[in-house]
Short mmCIF file of C-alpha atoms and ligand atoms in Angstrom, two decimals:
data_model
loop_
_atom_site.label_atom_id
_atom_site.label_comp_id
_atom_site.label_asym_id
_atom_site.label_seq_id
_atom_site.Cartn_x
_atom_site.Cartn_y
_atom_site.Cartn_z
CA MET A 77 186.55 120.32 -25.05
CA GLU A 78 183.92 120.08 -27.78
CA THR A 79 180.92 122.20 -26.71
CA LYS A 80 178.48 121.43 -29.56
CA THR A 81 175.97 118.59 -29.14
CA THR A 82 176.55 115.68 -31.52
CA VAL A 83 173.25 114.61 -33.11
CA ILE A 84 173.67 111.01 -34.29
CA SER A 85 172.30 110.72 -37.84
CA PRO A 86 169.37 108.40 -38.69
CA GLU A 87 171.71 106.64 -41.15
CA GLU A 88 174.18 105.89 -38.34
CA ILE A 89 171.34 104.59 -36.13
CA ARG A 90 170.17 102.38 -39.01
CA ARG A 91 173.76 101.13 -39.38
CA GLN A 92 173.87 100.26 -35.66
CA ASN A 93 170.53 98.43 -35.97
CA ALA A 94 171.94 96.53 -38.97
CA ILE A 95 174.94 95.54 -36.85
CA CYS A 96 172.45 94.05 -34.36
CA GLY A 97 171.40 91.82 -37.27
CA GLU A 98 175.02 90.77 -37.85
CA ILE A 99 175.37 89.84 -34.17
CA ARG A 100 172.18 87.75 -34.39
CA GLU A 101 173.70 85.88 -37.39
CA TYR A 102 177.00 85.47 -35.49
CA TRP A 103 175.19 83.54 -32.76
CA ALA A 104 172.71 81.76 -35.09
CA ALA A 105 175.70 80.35 -36.99
CA GLN A 106 176.71 78.68 -33.70
CA GLY A 107 173.14 77.56 -32.98
CA VAL A 108 173.23 79.55 -29.72
CA THR A 109 170.68 81.90 -28.14
CA PRO A 110 173.00 84.14 -26.14
CA LEU A 111 172.11 85.48 -22.69
CA ALA A 112 172.52 89.09 -21.58
CA PHE A 113 172.67 90.55 -18.05
CA VAL A 114 172.34 94.33 -17.62
CA ASP A 115 172.76 95.77 -14.12
CA THR A 116 172.01 99.41 -13.28
CA TYR A 117 173.47 101.61 -10.56
CA GLY A 118 172.17 105.06 -9.68
CA CYS A 119 169.32 107.22 -10.93
CA GLN A 120 166.27 107.01 -13.18
CA GLN A 121 168.31 108.39 -16.09
CA ASN A 122 170.59 105.35 -15.82
CA GLU A 123 167.50 103.10 -15.68
CA ALA A 124 166.26 104.70 -18.89
CA ASP A 125 169.69 104.24 -20.51
CA SER A 126 169.72 100.57 -19.45
CA GLU A 127 166.35 100.09 -21.18
CA ARG A 128 168.09 101.20 -24.42
CA ILE A 129 171.06 98.89 -23.81
CA ARG A 130 168.63 95.98 -23.24
CA GLY A 131 166.73 97.07 -26.36
CA MET A 132 169.89 96.85 -28.49
CA LEU A 133 170.78 93.46 -27.00
CA VAL A 134 167.30 92.04 -27.66
CA GLU A 135 167.54 93.44 -31.20
CA ALA A 136 170.86 91.55 -31.48
CA GLY A 137 169.18 88.27 -30.54
CA TYR A 138 170.09 88.08 -26.84
CA ALA A 139 167.67 86.76 -24.24
CA LEU A 140 167.69 88.78 -21.02
CA THR A 141 168.74 87.02 -17.80
CA ASP A 142 168.82 88.32 -14.24
CA THR A 143 172.15 86.81 -13.23
CA GLU A 144 175.81 87.21 -14.25
CA GLU A 145 176.27 83.46 -14.03
CA GLY A 146 176.36 81.98 -17.53
CA ALA A 147 175.59 85.30 -19.22
CA ASP A 148 177.28 85.73 -22.62
CA VAL A 149 177.39 89.47 -22.12
CA ILE A 150 177.33 91.49 -18.90
CA VAL A 151 176.78 95.26 -18.95
CA LEU A 152 177.22 97.23 -15.72
CA ASN A 153 175.68 100.69 -16.08
CA THR A 154 177.51 102.65 -13.40
CA CYS A 155 176.88 105.76 -11.25
CA ALA A 156 179.46 108.35 -10.19
CA ILE A 157 177.39 110.44 -7.76
CA ARG A 158 179.29 109.25 -4.64
CA GLU A 159 182.78 107.79 -4.25
CA HIS A 160 181.67 104.87 -2.09
CA ALA A 161 179.24 103.86 -4.88
CA GLU A 162 182.26 103.64 -7.15
CA GLN A 163 184.17 101.44 -4.70
CA ARG A 164 181.24 99.04 -4.76
CA VAL A 165 181.40 98.90 -8.56
CA PHE A 166 185.15 98.17 -8.55
CA GLY A 167 184.48 95.36 -6.06
CA ASN A 168 181.74 93.84 -8.23
CA VAL A 169 183.83 94.16 -11.40
CA GLY A 170 186.69 92.36 -9.67
CA ALA A 171 184.36 89.49 -8.75
CA LEU A 172 183.39 89.00 -12.41
CA VAL A 173 186.79 87.40 -13.07
CA HIS A 174 185.23 84.24 -11.58
CA THR A 175 182.02 84.23 -13.64
CA LYS A 176 184.18 84.63 -16.74
CA ARG A 177 186.45 81.76 -15.69
CA ARG A 178 183.32 79.59 -15.39
CA HIS A 179 181.96 80.85 -18.76
CA PRO A 180 184.96 81.81 -20.95
CA ARG A 181 182.97 83.21 -23.89
CA GLN A 182 181.44 85.81 -21.53
CA LYS A 183 182.00 89.45 -22.58
CA ILE A 184 182.02 92.20 -19.90
CA PHE A 185 181.18 95.86 -20.59
CA LEU A 186 181.15 98.85 -18.23
CA CYS A 187 179.27 102.06 -19.07
CA GLY A 188 177.45 104.96 -17.40
CA CYS A 189 178.67 108.05 -15.54
CA MET A 190 181.67 106.44 -13.82
CA MET A 191 183.16 105.67 -17.26
CA GLY A 192 183.00 109.36 -18.19
CA GLN A 193 186.02 109.95 -15.94
CA PRO A 194 189.37 109.38 -17.75
CA ALA A 195 191.04 108.19 -14.51
CA VAL A 196 188.41 105.47 -14.09
CA SER A 197 188.57 104.12 -17.65
CA ASP A 198 192.39 104.10 -17.40
CA ARG A 199 192.19 102.11 -14.17
CA ILE A 200 189.88 99.59 -15.87
CA LYS A 201 192.23 99.42 -18.86
CA HIS A 202 195.28 98.62 -16.71
CA SER A 203 193.91 96.76 -13.70
CA TYR A 204 190.86 94.84 -14.96
CA PRO A 205 192.01 92.90 -18.06
CA HIS A 206 188.88 90.69 -17.91
CA VAL A 207 186.74 93.70 -18.88
CA ASP A 208 186.24 93.67 -22.66
CA GLY A 209 184.73 97.08 -23.22
CA VAL A 210 184.11 100.49 -21.69
CA PHE A 211 181.85 103.23 -23.08
CA SER A 212 180.69 106.54 -21.59
CA THR A 213 177.12 107.89 -21.68
CA HIS A 214 177.99 109.85 -24.86
CA HIS A 215 178.78 106.61 -26.72
CA LEU A 216 175.82 104.47 -25.62
CA TRP A 217 174.30 104.52 -29.14
CA GLU A 218 177.31 102.74 -30.68
CA PHE A 219 177.19 99.76 -28.30
CA PRO A 220 176.23 97.30 -31.12
CA ALA A 221 179.38 98.18 -33.10
CA LEU A 222 181.54 97.90 -29.96
CA LEU A 223 180.03 94.50 -29.09
CA LEU A 224 180.49 93.12 -32.62
CA ARG A 225 184.12 94.25 -32.66
CA VAL A 226 184.79 92.40 -29.40
CA LEU A 227 182.95 89.27 -30.59
CA LYS A 228 184.81 89.23 -33.93
CA THR A 229 188.32 90.32 -32.86
CA GLY A 230 188.48 89.48 -29.14
CA LYS A 231 190.19 92.86 -28.74
CA ARG A 232 189.13 95.28 -25.95
CA VAL A 233 187.29 98.48 -26.87
CA PHE A 234 187.26 101.88 -25.10
CA ALA A 235 184.78 104.56 -26.31
CA VAL A 236 185.29 107.29 -23.71
CA GLU A 237 186.32 110.35 -25.72
CA ASP A 238 185.06 113.45 -23.95
CA SER A 239 182.32 115.44 -25.70
CA ALA A 240 179.58 117.93 -24.97
CA GLY A 241 177.24 115.02 -25.42
CA SER A 242 175.20 113.31 -28.08
CA ILE A 243 171.56 112.89 -28.94
CA ALA A 244 170.55 109.59 -30.58
CA GLU A 245 166.92 109.01 -31.63
CA GLY A 246 165.50 105.68 -32.74
CA LEU A 247 167.45 103.29 -30.49
CA PRO A 248 165.57 100.06 -29.67
CA VAL A 249 164.14 100.05 -26.11
CA ALA A 250 163.32 97.09 -23.84
CA ARG A 251 161.26 98.37 -20.93
CA THR A 252 160.96 96.17 -17.88
CA ASN A 253 157.81 97.87 -16.55
CA LYS A 254 154.62 97.53 -18.63
CA LEU A 255 152.69 100.22 -16.73
CA LYS A 256 155.13 103.05 -16.09
CA ALA A 257 157.65 104.46 -18.52
CA TRP A 258 160.62 106.79 -18.34
CA VAL A 259 160.88 109.26 -21.21
CA SER A 260 164.11 111.28 -21.31
CA VAL A 261 163.43 114.82 -22.56
CA MET A 262 166.97 116.11 -22.20
CA TYR A 263 170.45 115.04 -21.13
CA GLY A 264 173.35 116.68 -19.33
CA CYS A 265 173.52 119.69 -17.01
CA ASN A 266 175.03 123.19 -17.17
CA ASN A 267 174.59 124.06 -13.48
CA PHE A 268 177.90 122.87 -12.00
CA CYS A 269 176.68 122.71 -8.41
CA SER A 270 179.98 122.65 -6.52
CA TYR A 271 179.42 119.18 -4.99
CA CYS A 272 178.18 117.41 -8.15
CA ILE A 273 180.05 115.33 -10.73
CA VAL A 274 177.15 115.04 -13.23
CA PRO A 275 178.06 117.98 -15.52
CA TYR A 276 181.57 116.48 -15.94
CA VAL A 277 180.31 113.01 -16.95
CA ARG A 278 176.97 113.71 -18.65
CA GLY A 279 178.02 116.76 -20.69
CA ARG A 280 176.14 119.91 -21.58
CA GLU A 281 172.37 120.30 -21.55
CA ARG A 282 170.82 119.06 -24.80
CA SER A 283 167.13 118.70 -25.41
CA ARG A 284 165.40 116.14 -27.61
CA LEU A 285 163.14 117.62 -30.31
CA PRO A 286 159.56 117.99 -29.03
CA GLU A 287 158.08 115.94 -31.88
CA GLU A 288 160.37 113.00 -30.99
CA ILE A 289 159.11 113.16 -27.38
CA TYR A 290 155.44 113.50 -28.42
CA ARG A 291 155.79 110.50 -30.75
CA GLU A 292 157.34 108.38 -27.97
CA CYS A 293 154.55 109.38 -25.56
CA GLU A 294 151.82 108.64 -28.13
CA ASP A 295 153.31 105.20 -28.74
CA LEU A 296 153.46 104.49 -24.99
CA ILE A 297 149.84 105.59 -24.44
CA ALA A 298 148.74 103.45 -27.40
CA ALA A 299 150.63 100.52 -25.87
CA GLY A 300 148.61 100.90 -22.65
CA TYR A 301 151.14 102.66 -20.40
CA LYS A 302 149.36 104.39 -17.52
CA GLU A 303 152.14 106.60 -16.23
CA ILE A 304 154.85 108.54 -18.04
CA THR A 305 157.71 110.22 -16.18
CA LEU A 306 159.61 112.88 -18.12
CA LEU A 307 163.29 112.71 -17.21
CA GLY A 308 166.22 115.07 -17.19
CA GLN A 309 168.94 116.20 -14.81
CA ASN A 310 167.27 119.62 -14.95
CA VAL A 311 164.01 119.36 -16.90
CA ASN A 312 163.20 123.04 -16.24
CA SER A 313 165.80 124.20 -18.75
CA TYR A 314 164.29 122.01 -21.45
CA GLY A 315 164.36 123.65 -24.88
CA LYS A 316 166.78 126.46 -24.02
CA ASP A 317 169.37 124.93 -26.35
CA LEU A 318 166.86 124.40 -29.17
CA GLY A 319 165.79 128.05 -29.50
CA ILE A 320 162.38 127.06 -30.91
CA GLY A 321 160.24 128.73 -28.25
CA VAL A 322 159.12 125.47 -26.60
CA ASP A 323 159.89 125.29 -22.90
CA PHE A 324 159.22 122.53 -20.38
CA ALA A 325 155.74 123.82 -19.44
CA ASP A 326 154.76 123.84 -23.15
CA LEU A 327 156.06 120.31 -23.55
CA MET A 328 154.07 119.09 -20.53
CA ALA A 329 150.90 120.88 -21.70
CA HIS A 330 151.11 119.25 -25.15
CA ILE A 331 151.54 115.76 -23.67
CA ALA A 332 148.77 116.33 -21.10
CA GLU A 333 146.40 117.17 -24.00
CA LEU A 334 147.01 113.78 -25.65
CA ASP A 335 144.03 111.41 -25.56
CA GLY A 336 144.27 108.37 -23.34
CA ASP A 337 143.93 107.15 -19.75
CA PHE A 338 147.34 108.05 -18.32
CA ARG A 339 149.07 110.46 -15.97
CA LEU A 340 152.25 112.47 -16.25
CA ARG A 341 155.14 113.02 -13.83
CA PHE A 342 158.54 114.65 -14.24
CA MET A 343 161.98 114.84 -12.54
CA THR A 344 164.31 116.48 -11.69
CA SER A 345 163.78 120.23 -11.33
CA HIS A 346 166.28 122.95 -10.44
CA PRO A 347 164.68 125.85 -8.51
CA LYS A 348 166.62 128.46 -10.45
CA ASP A 349 164.77 127.46 -13.65
CA ALA A 350 161.39 126.60 -12.12
CA SER A 351 158.77 129.12 -13.32
CA PHE A 352 155.31 130.22 -12.18
CA LYS A 353 154.25 129.14 -15.70
CA LEU A 354 155.23 125.57 -14.82
CA PHE A 355 153.04 125.63 -11.69
CA ASP A 356 150.17 127.12 -13.73
CA THR A 357 150.52 124.24 -16.21
CA ILE A 358 150.57 121.57 -13.49
CA ALA A 359 147.45 123.12 -11.92
CA LYS A 360 145.61 123.42 -15.27
CA TYR A 361 145.92 119.80 -16.51
CA PRO A 362 144.29 116.93 -14.51
CA LYS A 363 146.64 114.42 -16.19
CA ILE A 364 149.70 116.10 -14.68
CA CYS A 365 150.30 114.68 -11.20
CA LYS A 366 150.09 117.23 -8.40
CA GLN A 367 153.51 116.27 -7.15
CA PHE A 368 156.69 118.32 -7.44
CA HIS A 369 160.21 117.17 -6.53
CA LEU A 370 162.10 120.44 -5.99
CA PRO A 371 165.56 119.92 -4.40
CA PHE A 372 166.50 122.82 -2.05
CA GLN A 373 169.72 121.28 -0.60
CA SER A 374 170.18 123.99 2.11
CA GLY A 375 168.08 126.63 3.85
CA ASN A 376 170.97 129.08 4.22
CA ASP A 377 171.96 131.62 1.55
CA ARG A 378 175.72 131.56 2.24
CA VAL A 379 175.76 127.75 1.94
CA LEU A 380 173.58 127.90 -1.22
CA LYS A 381 176.15 130.28 -2.70
CA GLU A 382 179.02 127.92 -1.80
CA MET A 383 177.00 125.14 -3.45
CA ASN A 384 176.71 127.33 -6.59
CA ARG A 385 172.92 126.80 -6.59
CA HIS A 386 171.95 130.23 -8.01
CA TYR A 387 168.89 130.87 -5.87
CA THR A 388 168.20 132.18 -2.39
CA ARG A 389 166.04 130.81 0.42
CA GLU A 390 163.50 133.57 -0.27
CA GLN A 391 163.31 132.83 -4.00
CA TYR A 392 162.82 129.14 -3.23
CA LEU A 393 160.02 129.84 -0.73
CA ARG A 394 158.30 132.19 -3.19
CA LEU A 395 158.08 129.28 -5.66
CA VAL A 396 156.69 126.96 -2.98
CA ASP A 397 154.11 129.53 -1.86
CA TYR A 398 153.00 130.18 -5.43
CA GLY A 399 152.58 126.47 -6.11
CA ARG A 400 150.63 125.98 -2.89
CA SER A 401 148.42 129.00 -3.63
CA LEU A 402 147.29 127.24 -6.84
CA MET A 403 147.29 123.67 -5.47
CA PRO A 404 146.91 123.53 -1.64
CA ASP A 405 147.29 119.71 -1.76
CA LEU A 406 150.41 119.81 -3.96
CA VAL A 407 152.75 117.02 -2.75
CA LEU A 408 156.22 118.51 -2.35
CA THR A 409 159.33 116.38 -1.98
CA SER A 410 162.95 117.48 -2.02
CA ASP A 411 166.66 116.70 -1.56
CA VAL A 412 168.82 118.14 1.26
CA ILE A 413 172.53 117.94 2.00
CA VAL A 414 173.63 118.05 5.67
CA GLY A 415 177.18 118.99 6.65
CA PHE A 416 178.30 120.84 3.51
CA PRO A 417 181.91 122.01 4.12
CA GLY A 418 181.92 124.93 6.54
CA GLU A 419 178.17 124.79 7.32
CA THR A 420 177.82 126.23 10.86
CA GLU A 421 175.25 125.19 13.50
CA GLU A 422 173.30 128.41 12.83
CA GLU A 423 173.31 127.75 9.07
CA PHE A 424 172.12 124.20 9.69
CA GLU A 425 169.27 125.60 11.78
CA ASP A 426 168.22 127.58 8.67
CA THR A 427 167.81 124.23 6.92
CA ILE A 428 165.69 122.91 9.78
CA SER A 429 163.51 126.04 9.82
CA LEU A 430 162.97 125.77 6.04
CA ILE A 431 161.82 122.15 6.39
CA GLU A 432 159.42 123.18 9.19
CA ARG A 433 158.16 126.05 7.00
CA VAL A 434 157.60 124.01 3.80
CA ARG A 435 156.50 120.72 5.46
CA TYR A 436 157.50 118.25 2.72
CA ASP A 437 155.68 114.95 2.35
CA ALA A 438 159.09 113.28 1.97
CA LEU A 439 162.70 114.32 1.90
CA PHE A 440 165.78 112.60 0.44
CA THR A 441 168.47 113.31 2.99
CA PHE A 442 172.22 113.07 2.40
CA ILE A 443 175.30 113.71 4.50
CA PHE A 444 177.81 115.62 2.39
CA SER A 445 180.43 113.25 0.93
CA PRO A 446 183.31 114.84 -0.98
CA ARG A 447 183.25 113.82 -4.63
CA GLY A 448 186.71 113.89 -6.24
CA GLY A 449 186.78 116.18 -9.27
CA THR A 450 184.30 118.71 -7.79
CA PRO A 451 185.14 122.12 -6.23
CA ALA A 452 183.44 121.22 -2.93
CA ALA A 453 185.82 118.28 -2.43
CA LYS A 454 188.64 120.81 -1.99
CA MET A 455 186.75 123.09 0.44
CA ALA A 456 188.01 123.41 4.02
CA ASP A 457 185.74 121.87 6.66
CA PRO A 458 186.23 122.39 10.41
CA PHE A 459 183.34 120.10 11.37
CA THR A 460 183.63 116.43 12.29
CA LYS A 461 181.77 113.36 11.03
CA ALA A 462 180.15 113.21 14.49
CA ASP A 463 178.87 116.79 14.05
CA LYS A 464 177.35 115.83 10.69
CA ASN A 465 175.79 112.59 11.97
CA ARG A 466 174.23 114.44 14.90
CA ARG A 467 172.75 117.05 12.55
CA PHE A 468 171.58 114.32 10.16
CA ASP A 469 169.75 112.48 12.92
CA ARG A 470 168.09 115.71 14.10
CA LEU A 471 166.98 116.56 10.58
CA CYS A 472 165.53 113.07 10.00
CA ALA A 473 163.66 113.24 13.30
CA VAL A 474 162.10 116.58 12.32
CA GLN A 475 161.15 115.32 8.84
CA ASN A 476 159.81 111.96 10.06
CA GLY A 477 157.50 113.85 12.39
CA ILE A 478 156.22 115.98 9.52
CA SER A 479 155.84 112.98 7.17
CA GLU A 480 153.87 111.14 9.84
CA GLU A 481 151.51 114.10 10.35
CA LYS A 482 151.13 114.48 6.59
CA HIS A 483 150.29 110.80 6.15
CA ARG A 484 147.89 110.83 9.11
CA ALA A 485 146.01 113.68 7.42
CA TYR A 486 145.16 111.38 4.50
CA VAL A 487 143.15 109.01 6.74
CA GLY A 488 139.45 109.26 5.92
CA LYS A 489 140.13 110.78 2.50
CA THR A 490 139.36 109.12 -0.86
CA LEU A 491 142.32 109.23 -3.24
CA ARG A 492 142.73 108.21 -6.89
CA VAL A 493 145.56 105.71 -7.24
CA LEU A 494 147.25 103.64 -9.92
CA ILE A 495 147.39 100.01 -8.75
CA ASP A 496 150.88 98.97 -9.85
CA GLY A 497 151.76 95.65 -8.20
CA ARG A 498 151.59 93.26 -5.27
CA ASP A 499 153.57 93.06 -2.03
CA GLY A 500 152.72 89.75 -0.39
CA GLU A 501 149.07 89.69 0.68
CA LEU A 502 148.31 93.24 -0.41
CA LEU A 503 148.28 95.17 -3.67
CA THR A 504 150.47 98.26 -3.97
CA ALA A 505 149.37 101.52 -5.53
CA ARG A 506 150.57 105.11 -5.89
CA THR A 507 148.54 108.26 -5.37
CA ASP A 508 148.76 111.23 -7.71
CA GLY A 509 151.24 112.62 -5.16
CA GLY A 510 153.39 109.49 -5.35
CA ARG A 511 152.37 108.21 -1.89
CA LEU A 512 152.46 104.43 -1.46
CA VAL A 513 149.09 102.81 -0.65
CA ARG A 514 148.55 99.15 0.27
CA LEU A 515 145.12 97.61 -0.23
CA ALA A 516 143.38 94.24 -0.53
CA GLY A 517 142.31 93.05 -3.96
CA GLY A 518 142.86 90.66 -6.86
CA ASP A 519 145.69 90.84 -9.43
CA GLU A 520 143.14 91.74 -12.11
CA LEU A 521 143.18 95.24 -10.60
CA ILE A 522 146.88 95.78 -11.35
CA GLY A 523 147.25 98.44 -14.04
CA ARG A 524 143.99 100.18 -13.20
CA PHE A 525 143.26 103.60 -11.77
CA ALA A 526 140.91 103.32 -8.79
CA ASP A 527 139.45 105.35 -5.94
CA VAL A 528 140.64 104.20 -2.53
CA ARG A 529 139.41 105.31 0.90
CA ILE A 530 142.42 105.72 3.18
CA ASP A 531 141.95 103.99 6.55
CA GLY A 532 145.46 103.83 8.01
CA CYS A 533 149.06 105.08 7.75
CA THR A 534 152.67 104.70 8.81
CA THR A 535 155.43 107.36 8.51
CA TRP A 536 156.02 106.42 4.86
CA SER A 537 152.89 104.71 3.52
CA LEU A 538 149.09 104.47 3.64
CA THR A 539 146.52 101.65 3.72
CA GLY A 540 143.05 101.78 2.22
CA ARG A 541 139.94 100.07 0.83
CA LEU A 542 138.78 100.03 -2.75
CA CYS A 543 135.74 102.28 -3.17
CA LYS A 544 132.49 100.83 -4.54
CA GLY A 545 132.47 101.11 -8.33
CA SER A 546 136.25 100.90 -8.50
CA GLU A 547 136.32 97.09 -8.36
S1 LIG B 145 171.53 120.53 -11.09
FE1 LIG B 145 173.34 120.47 -9.81
S2 LIG B 145 173.03 118.63 -8.55
FE2 LIG B 145 171.64 118.47 -10.30
S3 LIG B 145 172.74 117.30 -11.84
FE3 LIG B 145 173.10 119.47 -12.25
S4 LIG B 145 175.02 119.97 -11.22
FE4 LIG B 145 174.24 118.04 -10.36
#
């Protein structure tokens, strides 16, 4: 397998943008404004990729629609993280045979992580003849050429050749949110956690050049964006492949020094690459949110080894303690897997004791589900589904109690929030720590930072009143 990152040349990107022009003419010649529907499964990285796919479609003259019905092109951006997610995709793809029958000129494309698996693209090729095109994450940049070929020839296209991964700068972007933006800083992952399919479908770690990221952030701030989230499967190893002496903490510091009224978040971190320097940087810059999502997955060293996570419980806790010593109010969230193959009751109790020790504000909890193509899927497991469900319920009960106590502790405090929308009667807002706050107020407040006095809470959210002077 090719191990070197493919950097797509500016000339090739210009050629793809020119092809968008040809597609616009193709439809203009028929006096049609075509409609495009892009649906996203999975993580924030897929959301960010879908914003590029929408950007290319808008560049090609398509109007965006939020339904498959009557769409001239449908793009499903798929996720491969769990097998049952894939079954759902196959079900939805099957159902598209009807929308196409009702709108025969409709073109259907599948992309994203699922399409990075040869077995999946073969299955689509042989069992889903109504699908016109398939492309993996490494081929996203050439979507305009693939679309034009299908429009002109009616022939199906498959761009799924395996590669270490590509970097393409300068693709058009159509963001749905006008306040908050995703900015990918790197792609791929080299960690090969034994339960995870991502390294096999997203390729090797490859970082974007810092100046490309700075330029994108400057443009977003100038356009009035209030929140930027830096994205990567493992942002903490940013820059290692570039060898230019810029690591993730340097990147964050540079962006946090940019002028403008905005705040900065990032995800996702791997504890083995998280450094004290990163915590120092978060503490030093007011624009960097005091929130850290640091997945620990298990509290037991033998299980962490079986997961191929490359850190120990002690090393993880040392990071947490250091961060808390600098920022006592640092909001910590994490991911945990319950019922990893062979995890004993005692080892599970290590996970519970770690949660009680760290006291996360929120936890994303998963029951282990074997993912075909990963080492963990072949591991022996003497424990039953009932065992895992019982442990899962116990873990959620412990965490819900902690989250409730944590949220109750905010009552009476004044917090700075970004008001980002409305939910029925009330406005919604997010604290620096990412906590959801509901408050009364007019829509003119949406998009503004404000101080809010917290006067109530539930397990997962807070309520508050706008402070004088914040109106
Ligand atoms: S760090 Fe591990 S869990 Fe995260 S994407 Fe990489 S291999 Fe998957």
